[in-house]
Amino acid sequence: MPRNQPHVSRETSHAGDPGAFVDTPIAAAAARASEILTPGGTPPLPHPPQPRILTVANQKGGVGKTTTAVNLAAALAIHGLRVLVVDLDPQGNASTALGIDHRQPGLVSVYELLLGDADLASAIKQSPAHENLYCVPATLDLAGAEIELVSLVARENRLRNALSRDALAQFGFDYVFIDCPPSLGLLTVNAMVAAREVLIPIQCEYYALEGVSQLLRNIELVQAHLNRELQVSTVLLTMYDGRTKLADQVAEEVRRHFGDKVLKTIVPRSVKVSEAPGFGMTIIDYDPGSRGAMSYVDAARELAMAGAPAAR
Ligand code: ADP
Ligand code: MG
């Protein structure tokens, strides 16, 4: 397949596969679900030699940051990798999607972690979705943190210190995804200082690249002053609507700009994907046979197989 060809999912790939003969949509969905949920049938994904910490950032809201963070995390978890999602958005959408009630009183969250009032061990919650999947939830307290952090010592390094190599090793994490709020404030800066990689989800819509240059400038500032190791490793095109010419044009433009950092897999726009968080679930759990789930499984595989980028 040519590199630039959108590779939305393997939806039709079973058609020529004699081992998975399916002739009704439900049977096809069930076959795909079993393929996803029993990853023994597919080659295992490698454990990275060191935990990979990825910040999922784009200061535009609604581009699929949270959806991408939780679904890539869930897809890696079902492949046997241990994954942590750090919810850094006061809205707590990632926590919700991972089945964690972030409104329960007394919940130790990322807020306490940033302020140094709790350590990673007490802020981590296991997702009911999978034994390998964990979350540091966000509560509404986090909305005030941006201001409270300003007066603290090492205010940009708070998350990095909390996610130290020792702390991550204690849990054997392979991947950490940090789900950023839709702004470039101190919370996002903390995420960029804590990570080595930035993953940028880009929506296949009008103005998709608007704001991305500002994001890239901020990343350069962080590289220059706070975290030399940071680099944009991955771009994921989301909410692709194959019926529109525009979506293809956006995809092409993003590929011209970011080259092979753009994953071949494109996440399609799908109602199922948007329904899942309402049930406190990832799409991988909610409807594992769906195109949305398949695309995130494919994207996770690409991410894992590509490995961490070489040091800058
Ligand atoms: P962000 O975190 O960047 O604000 P979200 O991940 O919350 O973006 O996505 C914004 C909205 O779009 C949410 O309602 C989400 O459920 C929905 N959404 C995300 N990805 C898809 C998709 N592939 N298809 C349909 N809806 C999606
Ligand atoms: Mg979000």
PDB file of N, CA and C and ligand atoms in Angstrom, residues 58 60-68 89 93 179-180 182 238-239 267-271 273-275 277 296, ligand 1:
ATOM      1  N   ASN A  58      -2.432  19.165  22.211  1.00  0.00           N
ATOM      2  CA  ASN A  58      -2.936  19.999  21.115  1.00  0.00           C
ATOM      3  C   ASN A  58      -3.831  20.983  21.843  1.00  0.00           C
ATOM      4  N   LYS A  60      -5.997  22.845  20.909  1.00  0.00           N
ATOM      5  CA  LYS A  60      -7.385  22.903  20.471  1.00  0.00           C
ATOM      6  C   LYS A  60      -8.184  21.879  21.265  1.00  0.00           C
ATOM      7  N   GLY A  61      -9.381  22.264  21.681  1.00  0.00           N
ATOM      8  CA  GLY A  61     -10.246  21.312  22.379  1.00  0.00           C
ATOM      9  C   GLY A  61     -10.980  20.461  21.354  1.00  0.00           C
ATOM     10  N   GLY A  62     -11.376  19.282  21.764  1.00  0.00           N
ATOM     11  CA  GLY A  62     -12.231  18.460  20.919  1.00  0.00           C
ATOM     12  C   GLY A  62     -11.558  17.832  19.713  1.00  0.00           C
ATOM     13  N   VAL A  63     -10.236  17.699  19.733  1.00  0.00           N
ATOM     14  CA  VAL A  63      -9.546  17.087  18.587  1.00  0.00           C
ATOM     15  C   VAL A  63      -9.285  15.592  18.797  1.00  0.00           C
ATOM     16  N   GLY A  64      -9.613  15.097  19.986  1.00  0.00           N
ATOM     17  CA  GLY A  64      -9.422  13.668  20.228  1.00  0.00           C
ATOM     18  C   GLY A  64      -8.236  13.345  21.124  1.00  0.00           C
ATOM     19  N   LYS A  65      -7.773  14.296  21.903  1.00  0.00           N
ATOM     20  CA  LYS A  65      -6.645  14.017  22.820  1.00  0.00           C
ATOM     21  C   LYS A  65      -7.025  12.931  23.816  1.00  0.00           C
ATOM     22  N   THR A  66      -8.122  13.163  24.529  1.00  0.00           N
ATOM     23  CA  THR A  66      -8.500  12.229  25.585  1.00  0.00           C
ATOM     24  C   THR A  66      -8.850  10.868  24.995  1.00  0.00           C
ATOM     25  N   THR A  67      -9.605  10.886  23.917  1.00  0.00           N
ATOM     26  CA  THR A  67     -10.009   9.639  23.264  1.00  0.00           C
ATOM     27  C   THR A  67      -8.768   8.854  22.846  1.00  0.00           C
ATOM     28  N   THR A  68      -7.795   9.565  22.311  1.00  0.00           N
ATOM     29  CA  THR A  68      -6.562   8.920  21.866  1.00  0.00           C
ATOM     30  C   THR A  68      -5.765   8.374  23.045  1.00  0.00           C
ATOM     31  N   ASP A  89      -6.351  16.990  32.796  1.00  0.00           N
ATOM     32  CA  ASP A  89      -7.402  17.940  32.432  1.00  0.00           C
ATOM     33  C   ASP A  89      -8.430  17.976  33.564  1.00  0.00           C
ATOM     34  N   ASN A  93     -12.080  13.815  31.919  1.00  0.00           N
ATOM     35  CA  ASN A  93     -12.696  12.916  30.932  1.00  0.00           C
ATOM     36  C   ASN A  93     -11.933  11.604  30.766  1.00  0.00           C
ATOM     37  N   ASP A 179      -2.625  13.035  29.465  1.00  0.00           N
ATOM     38  CA  ASP A 179      -3.711  13.674  28.717  1.00  0.00           C
ATOM     39  C   ASP A 179      -3.793  15.150  29.119  1.00  0.00           C
ATOM     40  N   CYS A 180      -3.463  16.020  28.174  1.00  0.00           N
ATOM     41  CA  CYS A 180      -3.364  17.456  28.476  1.00  0.00           C
ATOM     42  C   CYS A 180      -4.692  18.188  28.331  1.00  0.00           C
ATOM     43  N   PRO A 182      -6.898  21.544  27.084  1.00  0.00           N
ATOM     44  CA  PRO A 182      -6.805  22.304  25.833  1.00  0.00           C
ATOM     45  C   PRO A 182      -6.240  23.702  26.043  1.00  0.00           C
ATOM     46  N   THR A 238      -7.305  11.919  13.398  1.00  0.00           N
ATOM     47  CA  THR A 238      -8.516  11.383  14.027  1.00  0.00           C
ATOM     48  C   THR A 238      -9.765  11.943  13.351  1.00  0.00           C
ATOM     49  N   MET A 239     -10.873  11.302  13.669  1.00  0.00           N
ATOM     50  CA  MET A 239     -12.208  11.731  13.208  1.00  0.00           C
ATOM     51  C   MET A 239     -12.249  11.906  11.692  1.00  0.00           C
ATOM     52  N   VAL A 267      -7.824   7.275  12.482  1.00  0.00           N
ATOM     53  CA  VAL A 267      -9.004   6.900  13.264  1.00  0.00           C
ATOM     54  C   VAL A 267     -10.245   7.481  12.585  1.00  0.00           C
ATOM     55  N   PRO A 268     -11.192   6.628  12.223  1.00  0.00           N
ATOM     56  CA  PRO A 268     -12.391   7.140  11.554  1.00  0.00           C
ATOM     57  C   PRO A 268     -13.325   7.846  12.533  1.00  0.00           C
ATOM     58  N   ARG A 269     -14.119   8.744  12.008  1.00  0.00           N
ATOM     59  CA  ARG A 269     -15.192   9.310  12.835  1.00  0.00           C
ATOM     60  C   ARG A 269     -16.232   8.208  13.025  1.00  0.00           C
ATOM     61  N   SER A 270     -16.607   7.970  14.262  1.00  0.00           N
ATOM     62  CA  SER A 270     -17.556   6.889  14.522  1.00  0.00           C
ATOM     63  C   SER A 270     -18.359   7.206  15.779  1.00  0.00           C
ATOM     64  N   VAL A 271     -19.665   7.027  15.660  1.00  0.00           N
ATOM     65  CA  VAL A 271     -20.549   7.343  16.787  1.00  0.00           C
ATOM     66  C   VAL A 271     -20.194   6.473  17.994  1.00  0.00           C
ATOM     67  N   VAL A 273     -17.361   5.477  19.023  1.00  0.00           N
ATOM     68  CA  VAL A 273     -16.223   6.035  19.768  1.00  0.00           C
ATOM     69  C   VAL A 273     -16.716   7.122  20.723  1.00  0.00           C
ATOM     70  N   SER A 274     -17.661   7.922  20.262  1.00  0.00           N
ATOM     71  CA  SER A 274     -18.130   9.013  21.121  1.00  0.00           C
ATOM     72  C   SER A 274     -19.101   8.524  22.193  1.00  0.00           C
ATOM     73  N   GLU A 275     -19.716   7.354  21.985  1.00  0.00           N
ATOM     74  CA  GLU A 275     -20.643   6.819  22.994  1.00  0.00           C
ATOM     75  C   GLU A 275     -19.915   6.198  24.182  1.00  0.00           C
ATOM     76  N   PRO A 277     -17.346   6.745  26.278  1.00  0.00           N
ATOM     77  CA  PRO A 277     -17.078   7.367  27.578  1.00  0.00           C
ATOM     78  C   PRO A 277     -18.330   7.546  28.432  1.00  0.00           C
ATOM     79  N   TYR A 296      -7.737   2.029  16.758  1.00  0.00           N
ATOM     80  CA  TYR A 296      -6.852   2.331  17.890  1.00  0.00           C
ATOM     81  C   TYR A 296      -5.900   1.157  18.188  1.00  0.00           C
TER      82      TYR A 296
HETATM   83  P1  ADP B   1     -10.070  16.516  23.431  1.00  0.00           P
HETATM   84  O1  ADP B   1      -9.567  15.691  24.563  1.00  0.00           O
HETATM   85  O2  ADP B   1      -9.008  16.909  22.454  1.00  0.00           O
HETATM   86  O3  ADP B   1     -10.871  17.689  23.880  1.00  0.00           O
HETATM   87  P2  ADP B   1     -11.909  14.339  22.987  1.00  0.00           P
HETATM   88  O4  ADP B   1     -11.086  13.119  22.909  1.00  0.00           O
HETATM   89  O5  ADP B   1     -12.607  14.602  24.280  1.00  0.00           O
HETATM   90  O6  ADP B   1     -11.056  15.610  22.562  1.00  0.00           O
HETATM   91  O7  ADP B   1     -12.950  14.296  21.786  1.00  0.00           O
HETATM   92  C1  ADP B   1     -13.894  15.347  21.606  1.00  0.00           C
HETATM   93  C2  ADP B   1     -15.276  14.744  21.318  1.00  0.00           C
HETATM   94  O8  ADP B   1     -15.226  14.018  20.106  1.00  0.00           O
HETATM   95  C3  ADP B   1     -15.715  13.786  22.388  1.00  0.00           C
HETATM   96  O9  ADP B   1     -17.101  13.888  22.551  1.00  0.00           O
HETATM   97  C4  ADP B   1     -15.349  12.432  21.811  1.00  0.00           C
HETATM   98  O10 ADP B   1     -16.173  11.405  22.312  1.00  0.00           O
HETATM   99  C5  ADP B   1     -15.573  12.662  20.338  1.00  0.00           C
HETATM  100  N1  ADP B   1     -14.690  11.831  19.500  1.00  0.00           N
HETATM  101  C6  ADP B   1     -13.362  11.631  19.657  1.00  0.00           C
HETATM  102  N2  ADP B   1     -12.873  10.812  18.702  1.00  0.00           N
HETATM  103  C7  ADP B   1     -13.941  10.482  17.917  1.00  0.00           C
HETATM  104  C8  ADP B   1     -14.109   9.660  16.748  1.00  0.00           C
HETATM  105  N3  ADP B   1     -13.091   9.023  16.199  1.00  0.00           N
HETATM  106  N4  ADP B   1     -15.351   9.575  16.224  1.00  0.00           N
HETATM  107  C9  ADP B   1     -16.397  10.235  16.768  1.00  0.00           C
HETATM  108  N5  ADP B   1     -16.311  10.998  17.856  1.00  0.00           N
HETATM  109  C10 ADP B   1     -15.102  11.138  18.438  1.00  0.00           C
END
